[in-house]
CSV table of C-alpha atoms and ligand atoms in Angstrom, one decimal:
chain,number,residue,atom,x,y,z
P,1,MET,CA,108.6,47.5,108.4
P,2,ALA,CA,107.3,45.1,111.1
P,3,PHE,CA,103.8,44.4,112.5
P,4,VAL,CA,102.7,43.1,115.8
P,5,THR,CA,99.3,41.7,116.7
P,6,HIS,CA,97.5,42.6,119.9
P,7,ARG,CA,94.0,43.3,121.3
P,8,LEU,CA,92.1,46.5,120.7
P,9,SER,CA,92.2,48.8,123.7
P,10,ARG,CA,90.5,52.1,123.0
P,11,GLY,CA,86.9,51.3,123.7
P,12,PHE,CA,86.6,49.5,120.4
P,13,SER,CA,85.0,46.1,120.0
P,14,SER,CA,87.5,43.3,120.9
P,15,SER,CA,89.3,41.7,118.1
P,16,ALA,CA,93.0,41.3,117.2
P,17,VAL,CA,94.6,44.0,115.1
P,18,ARG,CA,98.1,44.6,113.9
P,19,HIS,CA,100.0,47.8,114.4
P,20,VAL,CA,103.1,49.1,112.6
P,21,VAL,CA,106.3,49.0,114.6
P,22,ILE,CA,107.8,52.4,113.8
P,23,LYS,CA,111.6,52.1,113.2
P,24,ASN,CA,112.3,54.4,110.2
P,25,ILE,CA,111.1,57.9,110.6
P,26,THR,CA,111.1,61.1,108.6
P,27,ILE,CA,110.9,64.4,110.4
P,28,ILE,CA,109.9,67.4,108.3
P,29,GLY,CA,111.2,70.6,109.8
P,30,GLY,CA,114.7,71.1,111.2
P,31,GLY,CA,113.7,73.7,113.8
P,32,GLN,CA,114.0,73.3,117.6
P,33,MET,CA,111.1,70.8,117.8
P,34,GLY,CA,112.1,68.8,114.8
P,35,ALA,CA,115.7,68.6,115.9
P,36,GLY,CA,114.7,67.7,119.4
P,37,ILE,CA,112.4,64.9,118.3
P,38,ALA,CA,115.2,63.7,115.9
P,39,GLN,CA,117.7,63.6,118.8
P,40,VAL,CA,115.4,61.6,121.0
P,41,ALA,CA,114.4,59.2,118.2
P,42,ALA,CA,118.0,58.6,117.1
P,43,ALA,CA,119.1,58.1,120.7
P,44,THR,CA,116.5,55.4,121.2
P,45,GLY,CA,117.6,53.4,118.1
P,46,HIS,CA,115.3,54.8,115.4
P,47,THR,CA,116.6,55.6,112.0
P,48,VAL,CA,115.8,59.3,111.4
P,49,THR,CA,115.9,61.4,108.3
P,50,LEU,CA,115.5,65.1,109.1
P,51,VAL,CA,114.2,67.1,106.2
P,52,ASP,CA,114.2,70.9,105.7
P,53,GLN,CA,114.1,73.1,102.7
P,54,HIS,CA,117.4,74.7,103.5
P,55,GLU,CA,120.8,73.0,104.0
P,56,ASN,CA,122.0,75.7,106.4
P,57,ILE,CA,119.0,75.0,108.8
P,58,LEU,CA,119.8,71.3,108.7
P,59,LYS,CA,123.5,72.1,109.6
P,60,LYS,CA,122.2,74.0,112.6
P,61,SER,CA,119.8,71.1,113.5
P,62,VAL,CA,122.7,68.6,113.4
P,63,ALA,CA,124.8,70.9,115.6
P,64,GLY,CA,121.8,71.3,118.0
P,65,ILE,CA,121.4,67.5,118.2
P,66,GLU,CA,125.1,67.0,118.9
P,67,GLY,CA,124.9,69.7,121.6
P,68,GLY,CA,121.9,68.0,123.2
P,69,LEU,CA,123.6,64.7,123.1
P,70,LYS,CA,126.7,66.1,124.8
P,71,ARG,CA,124.4,67.2,127.7
P,72,VAL,CA,123.0,63.7,127.9
P,73,VAL,CA,126.5,62.1,127.8
P,74,LYS,CA,127.9,64.4,130.5
P,75,LYS,CA,125.5,62.7,132.9
P,76,MET,CA,125.3,59.2,131.5
P,77,PHE,CA,129.1,58.8,131.0
P,78,ALA,CA,130.4,61.2,133.6
P,79,ASP,CA,133.4,59.0,134.4
P,80,LYS,CA,133.9,57.5,130.9
P,81,PRO,CA,134.3,60.3,128.3
P,82,GLU,CA,135.5,57.9,125.6
P,83,ALA,CA,132.3,55.9,126.0
P,84,GLY,CA,130.3,59.1,125.8
P,85,THR,CA,132.0,60.1,122.5
P,86,ALA,CA,131.3,56.6,121.1
P,87,PHE,CA,127.7,56.9,122.2
P,88,ILE,CA,127.3,60.2,120.3
P,89,GLN,CA,129.0,58.8,117.2
P,90,ASN,CA,126.6,55.8,117.3
P,91,VAL,CA,123.5,57.9,117.7
P,92,MET,CA,124.6,60.3,115.0
P,93,LYS,CA,124.9,57.3,112.6
P,94,ASN,CA,121.1,57.0,113.0
P,95,VAL,CA,120.6,60.6,111.7
P,96,SER,CA,120.6,61.6,108.0
P,97,ILE,CA,119.5,65.0,106.6
P,98,SER,CA,117.8,65.8,103.3
P,99,THR,CA,116.3,68.7,101.5
P,100,ASP,CA,114.2,66.3,99.3
P,101,ALA,CA,111.2,65.2,101.3
P,102,ALA,CA,109.8,63.0,98.5
P,103,SER,CA,112.9,60.8,98.3
P,104,ALA,CA,113.3,60.8,102.1
P,105,VAL,CA,110.0,59.2,102.7
P,106,GLN,CA,110.5,56.3,100.3
P,107,SER,CA,111.0,53.6,103.0
P,108,THR,CA,109.6,55.4,106.0
P,109,ASP,CA,107.3,54.1,108.7
P,110,LEU,CA,106.3,57.5,110.0
P,111,VAL,CA,106.3,61.0,108.5
P,112,LEU,CA,106.2,63.5,111.4
P,113,GLU,CA,105.8,67.1,110.6
P,114,ALA,CA,107.1,70.0,112.7
P,115,ILE,CA,107.0,72.9,110.3
P,116,VAL,CA,105.4,76.4,110.3
P,117,GLU,CA,101.9,76.6,111.9
P,118,ASN,CA,100.1,77.2,108.6
P,119,LEU,CA,97.2,74.9,107.6
P,120,LYS,CA,97.7,75.4,103.8
P,121,VAL,CA,101.4,74.7,104.0
P,122,LYS,CA,100.9,71.6,106.1
P,123,GLN,CA,98.1,70.3,103.7
P,124,SER,CA,100.3,70.9,100.7
P,125,LEU,CA,103.2,69.0,102.3
P,126,PHE,CA,101.2,66.0,103.3
P,127,GLY,CA,99.1,66.0,100.1
P,128,GLY,CA,102.3,65.7,98.1
P,129,LEU,CA,103.9,63.1,100.4
P,130,ASP,CA,100.8,61.0,100.4
P,131,LYS,CA,101.5,60.2,96.7
P,132,VAL,CA,105.0,58.9,97.3
P,133,ALA,CA,105.2,57.5,100.8
P,134,PRO,CA,104.7,53.7,101.3
P,135,SER,CA,101.1,52.8,101.9
P,136,HIS,CA,101.8,51.5,105.4
P,137,ALA,CA,103.4,54.7,106.5
P,138,ILE,CA,101.7,56.8,109.2
P,139,PHE,CA,101.5,60.5,108.9
P,140,ALA,CA,101.5,62.7,112.0
P,141,SER,CA,101.6,66.4,112.8
P,142,ASN,CA,103.3,68.1,115.8
P,143,THR,CA,100.9,71.0,115.5
P,144,SER,CA,100.2,72.9,118.7
P,145,SER,CA,96.9,74.4,117.6
P,146,LEU,CA,95.6,73.3,114.2
P,147,PRO,CA,93.0,70.6,113.9
P,148,ILE,CA,94.6,67.3,112.9
P,149,ALA,CA,91.6,66.4,110.9
P,150,ASP,CA,91.9,69.5,108.8
P,151,ILE,CA,95.6,68.7,108.0
P,152,ALA,CA,94.7,65.1,107.3
P,153,SER,CA,92.0,66.1,104.8
P,154,ALA,CA,94.6,66.8,102.2
P,155,THR,CA,95.5,63.1,102.1
P,156,GLY,CA,93.9,59.8,101.2
P,157,ARG,CA,95.1,58.2,104.4
P,158,LEU,CA,92.7,59.5,107.0
P,159,ASP,CA,93.0,56.2,108.9
P,160,ARG,CA,96.8,56.4,109.1
P,161,PHE,CA,96.9,60.0,110.2
P,162,GLY,CA,97.2,61.3,113.8
P,163,GLY,CA,98.8,63.9,116.0
P,164,LEU,CA,102.0,63.5,118.0
P,165,HIS,CA,102.5,66.7,120.1
P,166,PHE,CA,105.9,67.1,121.8
P,167,PHE,CA,107.0,69.7,124.3
P,168,ASN,CA,109.9,72.1,124.4
P,169,PRO,CA,112.7,71.1,125.2
P,170,VAL,CA,111.9,67.8,123.7
P,171,PRO,CA,114.8,65.8,125.2
P,172,VAL,CA,113.7,66.9,128.7
P,173,MET,CA,109.9,67.0,128.6
P,174,LYS,CA,108.6,63.5,129.2
P,175,LEU,CA,105.1,63.9,127.7
P,176,VAL,CA,103.7,63.2,124.3
P,177,GLU,CA,100.1,63.9,123.4
P,178,VAL,CA,98.8,61.3,121.0
P,179,ILE,CA,95.8,62.6,119.1
P,180,ALA,CA,93.3,60.6,117.3
P,181,THR,CA,90.8,62.1,114.9
P,182,SER,CA,87.4,60.4,114.3
P,183,SER,CA,89.0,58.7,111.3
P,184,THR,CA,92.3,57.6,112.9
P,185,SER,CA,92.3,53.8,113.1
P,186,GLN,CA,93.0,51.9,116.3
P,187,GLU,CA,96.0,50.4,114.6
P,188,THR,CA,97.5,53.8,113.8
P,189,PHE,CA,96.7,55.1,117.3
P,190,ASP,CA,98.4,52.1,118.9
P,191,SER,CA,101.5,52.5,116.6
P,192,LEU,CA,101.8,56.1,117.7
P,193,LEU,CA,101.3,55.2,121.4
P,194,ASN,CA,104.0,52.5,121.2
P,195,PHE,CA,106.3,54.8,119.3
P,196,SER,CA,106.0,57.4,122.0
P,197,LYS,CA,106.8,54.8,124.6
P,198,ALA,CA,109.8,53.6,122.6
P,199,LEU,CA,111.1,57.2,122.7
P,200,GLY,CA,111.1,56.9,126.5
P,201,LYS,CA,108.1,59.3,126.8
P,202,THR,CA,104.8,59.0,128.5
P,203,PRO,CA,102.0,59.3,126.1
P,204,VAL,CA,98.5,60.6,126.9
P,205,SER,CA,95.5,60.1,124.6
P,206,CYS,CA,93.9,63.3,123.3
P,207,LYS,CA,90.9,64.2,121.2
P,208,ASP,CA,91.3,66.4,118.3
P,209,THR,CA,90.1,69.5,120.2
P,210,PRO,CA,91.8,73.0,120.3
P,211,GLY,CA,95.0,72.8,122.3
P,212,PHE,CA,94.5,69.2,123.2
P,213,ILE,CA,95.2,69.0,126.9
P,214,VAL,CA,98.4,70.9,127.8
P,215,ASN,CA,98.1,74.0,125.7
P,216,ARG,CA,94.3,74.2,126.4
P,217,LEU,CA,95.2,74.7,130.0
P,218,LEU,CA,98.6,76.3,129.7
P,219,VAL,CA,98.0,79.0,127.1
P,220,PRO,CA,94.9,80.6,128.9
P,221,TYR,CA,97.0,80.6,132.2
P,222,MET,CA,99.8,82.4,130.5
P,223,MET,CA,97.4,84.9,128.9
P,224,GLU,CA,95.8,85.6,132.2
P,225,ALA,CA,99.3,86.4,133.6
P,226,ILE,CA,99.6,89.0,130.9
P,227,ARG,CA,96.2,90.4,131.7
P,228,LEU,CA,97.1,90.6,135.3
P,229,THR,CA,100.0,92.9,134.4
P,230,GLU,CA,97.8,94.8,132.0
P,231,ARG,CA,95.4,95.5,134.9
P,232,GLY,CA,98.4,96.6,137.0
P,233,HIS,CA,97.8,93.8,139.5
P,234,GLY,CA,101.4,92.5,139.5
P,235,SER,CA,104.7,93.0,137.8
P,236,ARG,CA,105.9,90.3,135.4
P,237,GLU,CA,108.9,89.6,137.8
P,238,ASP,CA,106.6,89.2,140.8
P,239,ILE,CA,104.2,87.0,138.9
P,240,ASP,CA,107.1,84.8,137.7
P,241,THR,CA,108.5,84.5,141.2
P,242,ALA,CA,105.0,83.8,142.6
P,243,MET,CA,104.3,80.9,140.3
P,244,LYS,CA,107.8,79.4,140.7
P,245,LEU,CA,107.9,79.6,144.5
P,246,GLY,CA,104.2,79.4,145.2
P,247,ALA,CA,103.2,76.7,142.7
P,248,GLY,CA,106.5,75.0,142.1
P,249,TYR,CA,106.5,75.7,138.4
P,250,PRO,CA,110.0,75.5,136.8
P,251,MET,CA,109.4,78.8,135.0
P,252,GLY,CA,107.1,81.7,135.6
P,253,PRO,CA,104.4,82.4,132.9
P,254,PHE,CA,106.4,85.3,131.3
P,255,GLU,CA,109.6,83.2,131.3
P,256,LEU,CA,107.7,80.4,129.7
P,257,LEU,CA,106.0,82.7,127.1
P,258,ASP,CA,109.5,84.0,126.1
P,259,TYR,CA,110.7,80.4,125.9
P,260,VAL,CA,107.8,79.1,123.8
P,261,GLY,CA,107.7,82.2,121.6
P,262,LEU,CA,105.3,85.1,121.8
P,263,ASP,CA,104.5,84.7,118.1
P,264,THR,CA,103.5,81.1,118.8
P,265,ALA,CA,101.3,82.1,121.8
P,266,LYS,CA,99.6,84.8,119.7
P,267,PHE,CA,99.1,82.4,116.8
P,268,ILE,CA,97.4,79.9,119.1
P,269,MET,CA,95.2,82.5,120.7
P,270,ASP,CA,94.2,84.1,117.4
P,271,GLY,CA,93.2,80.7,116.1
P,272,TRP,CA,91.0,79.9,119.1
P,273,SER,CA,89.5,83.4,119.2
P,274,ALA,CA,88.5,83.0,115.5
P,275,VAL,CA,86.5,79.9,116.2
P,276,ASP,CA,85.1,81.0,119.6
P,277,PRO,CA,85.2,84.8,119.6
P,278,GLY,CA,82.9,85.2,122.7
P,279,ASN,CA,85.1,83.1,125.0
P,280,PRO,CA,86.8,85.5,127.5
P,281,LEU,CA,89.7,83.0,127.9
P,282,PHE,CA,90.6,83.6,124.3
P,283,ALA,CA,90.4,87.4,124.4
P,284,PRO,CA,93.3,89.2,122.7
P,285,SER,CA,95.9,91.0,124.7
P,286,GLU,CA,97.2,94.4,123.5
P,287,MET,CA,100.5,93.9,125.3
P,288,LEU,CA,101.1,90.6,123.5
P,289,ASN,CA,100.0,92.0,120.2
P,290,LYS,CA,102.3,95.0,120.5
P,291,LEU,CA,105.4,92.9,121.4
P,292,VAL,CA,104.7,90.5,118.4
P,293,ALA,CA,104.2,93.5,116.1
P,294,GLU,CA,107.6,94.8,117.2
P,295,GLY,CA,109.2,91.5,116.4
P,296,LYS,CA,109.9,90.7,120.1
P,297,TYR,CA,109.1,87.0,120.0
P,298,GLY,CA,111.0,86.1,123.2
P,299,LYS,CA,114.3,84.2,123.6
P,300,LYS,CA,114.7,83.4,120.0
P,301,THR,CA,114.8,87.1,118.9
P,302,GLY,CA,116.7,88.3,122.0
P,303,GLU,CA,113.7,90.1,123.5
P,304,GLY,CA,110.2,89.4,124.6
P,305,PHE,CA,108.9,90.2,128.1
P,306,TYR,CA,112.6,90.0,129.1
P,307,LYS,CA,115.8,90.8,127.3
P,308,TYR,CA,118.4,88.1,126.5
P,309,LYS,CA,122.0,88.2,125.5
D,401,3HC,N1,119.0,67.8,125.5
D,401,3HC,C1,119.3,67.0,126.6
D,401,3HC,N2,119.2,67.5,127.8
D,401,3HC,C2,118.8,68.8,128.0
D,401,3HC,C3,118.5,69.6,126.9
D,401,3HC,C4,118.7,69.1,125.6
D,401,3HC,N3,118.4,69.8,124.5
D,401,3HC,N4,118.2,70.8,127.4
D,401,3HC,C5,118.3,70.7,128.8
D,401,3HC,N5,118.7,69.5,129.1
D,401,3HC,C6,118.8,69.0,130.5
D,401,3HC,C7,120.1,69.5,131.1
D,401,3HC,O1,121.2,68.8,130.8
D,401,3HC,C8,119.7,69.4,132.6
D,401,3HC,O2,119.9,68.1,133.0
D,401,3HC,P1,120.3,67.8,134.6
D,401,3HC,O3,119.4,68.6,135.4
D,401,3HC,O4,120.2,66.3,134.7
D,401,3HC,O5,121.7,68.3,134.7
D,401,3HC,C9,118.2,69.6,132.6
D,401,3HC,O6,117.8,69.4,131.3
D,401,3HC,C10,117.8,71.1,133.0
D,401,3HC,O7,118.5,72.0,132.1
D,401,3HC,P2,119.2,73.3,132.6
D,401,3HC,O8,120.0,73.0,133.8
D,401,3HC,O9,119.9,73.9,131.4
D,401,3HC,O10,118.1,74.3,132.9
D,401,3HC,P3,116.9,74.4,134.0
D,401,3HC,O11,117.2,73.5,135.2
D,401,3HC,O12,116.7,75.8,134.2
D,401,3HC,O13,115.7,73.8,133.2
D,401,3HC,C11,113.9,73.7,131.6
D,401,3HC,C12,115.3,74.2,131.9
D,401,3HC,C13,114.0,72.2,131.4
D,401,3HC,C14,113.6,74.3,130.3
D,401,3HC,C15,112.9,74.0,132.8
D,401,3HC,O14,113.0,75.4,133.1
D,401,3HC,C16,111.5,73.7,132.4
D,401,3HC,O15,111.1,72.5,132.6
D,401,3HC,N6,110.7,74.7,132.0
D,401,3HC,C17,109.3,74.5,131.6
D,401,3HC,C18,109.3,74.0,130.2
D,401,3HC,C19,107.9,73.8,129.7
D,401,3HC,O16,106.9,74.1,130.4
D,401,3HC,N7,107.8,73.4,128.4
D,401,3HC,C20,106.5,73.2,127.8
D,401,3HC,C21,106.2,74.4,127.0
D,401,3HC,S1,104.7,74.3,126.1
D,401,3HC,C22,105.1,73.5,124.7
D,401,3HC,O17,106.2,73.2,124.4
D,401,3HC,C23,104.0,73.2,123.7
D,401,3HC,C24,104.0,74.0,122.5
D,401,3HC,O18,103.0,73.5,121.6
D,401,3HC,C25,103.8,75.5,122.7
């Protein structure tokens, strides 16, 4: 653990504070997001322990990280394949895996959670780890829709708790949303901000509000695309083409929904609708509900709005 001292910078009164320099991190959840964050953190010189309940998931995570690094190396070391292999080997030395979260966090600076979007499960995880993690360690959630303050409430470290929201695919998307609750200390916020920069990302500061910035704008946009087809005002193919060629988006809304996961989109919408049922932006979609009920979650299940091999 290391500390640096600097001036307060988030509208607080001016005095010197220290923030934790995050070097050793524990990522809980070996799915696409967890593995993507692990890849980026390891490649930028952080020591990463990736934790999941199941060994077979962790094996897939490691294979995914190696696959992602190979893509990086292809560009970085196009003419020097041996240097590329050495780079991958060195990065992978920074990654360890574990099915035992309690022992993984023993000497960690940051516990970052990217598990299932279920408040009780996240509270139970953090509540347990709060008892065993070092007192300086910061806890953060990569939740896309749950209030950070609700997750933090299961712990006794409200001042050392924040949100770090990454985007899929993590190695490619340059943004990190850094979320402060009303209890997050300036020291913690600055540590998370600096950690995001150390990953090579651009952080933006967010309040603990539904969807933060990106999802609050992106999810209603994608839902309106579904409603457009439900009203018969455009086919999914035409809408995707229109947004790619007319607005310069890399993916159309239906392609992106399939990429993000229809289950995830529905989960986000249902959560927002529950707290603000009258808001037309959060109105449910029959088409989305039907696809999810049929298990068609998008790319990951082989079918969503489109079919995949
Ligand atoms: N590791 C390293 N590099 C990777 C990678 C990985 N895992 N995956 C892709 N890349 C690199 C490729 O090597 C390639 O690099 P190059 O252009 O320098 O050769 C580049 O990324 C593009 O990849 P591809 O050529 O395979 O594919 P595309 O050009 O079709 O781009 C895409 C794919 C990057 C996914 C692009 O379509 C895109 O940006 N889509 C939008 C994604 C988006 O909006 N994400 C946010 C979703 S919202 C979210 O995540 C929030 C959550 O809470 C819901």
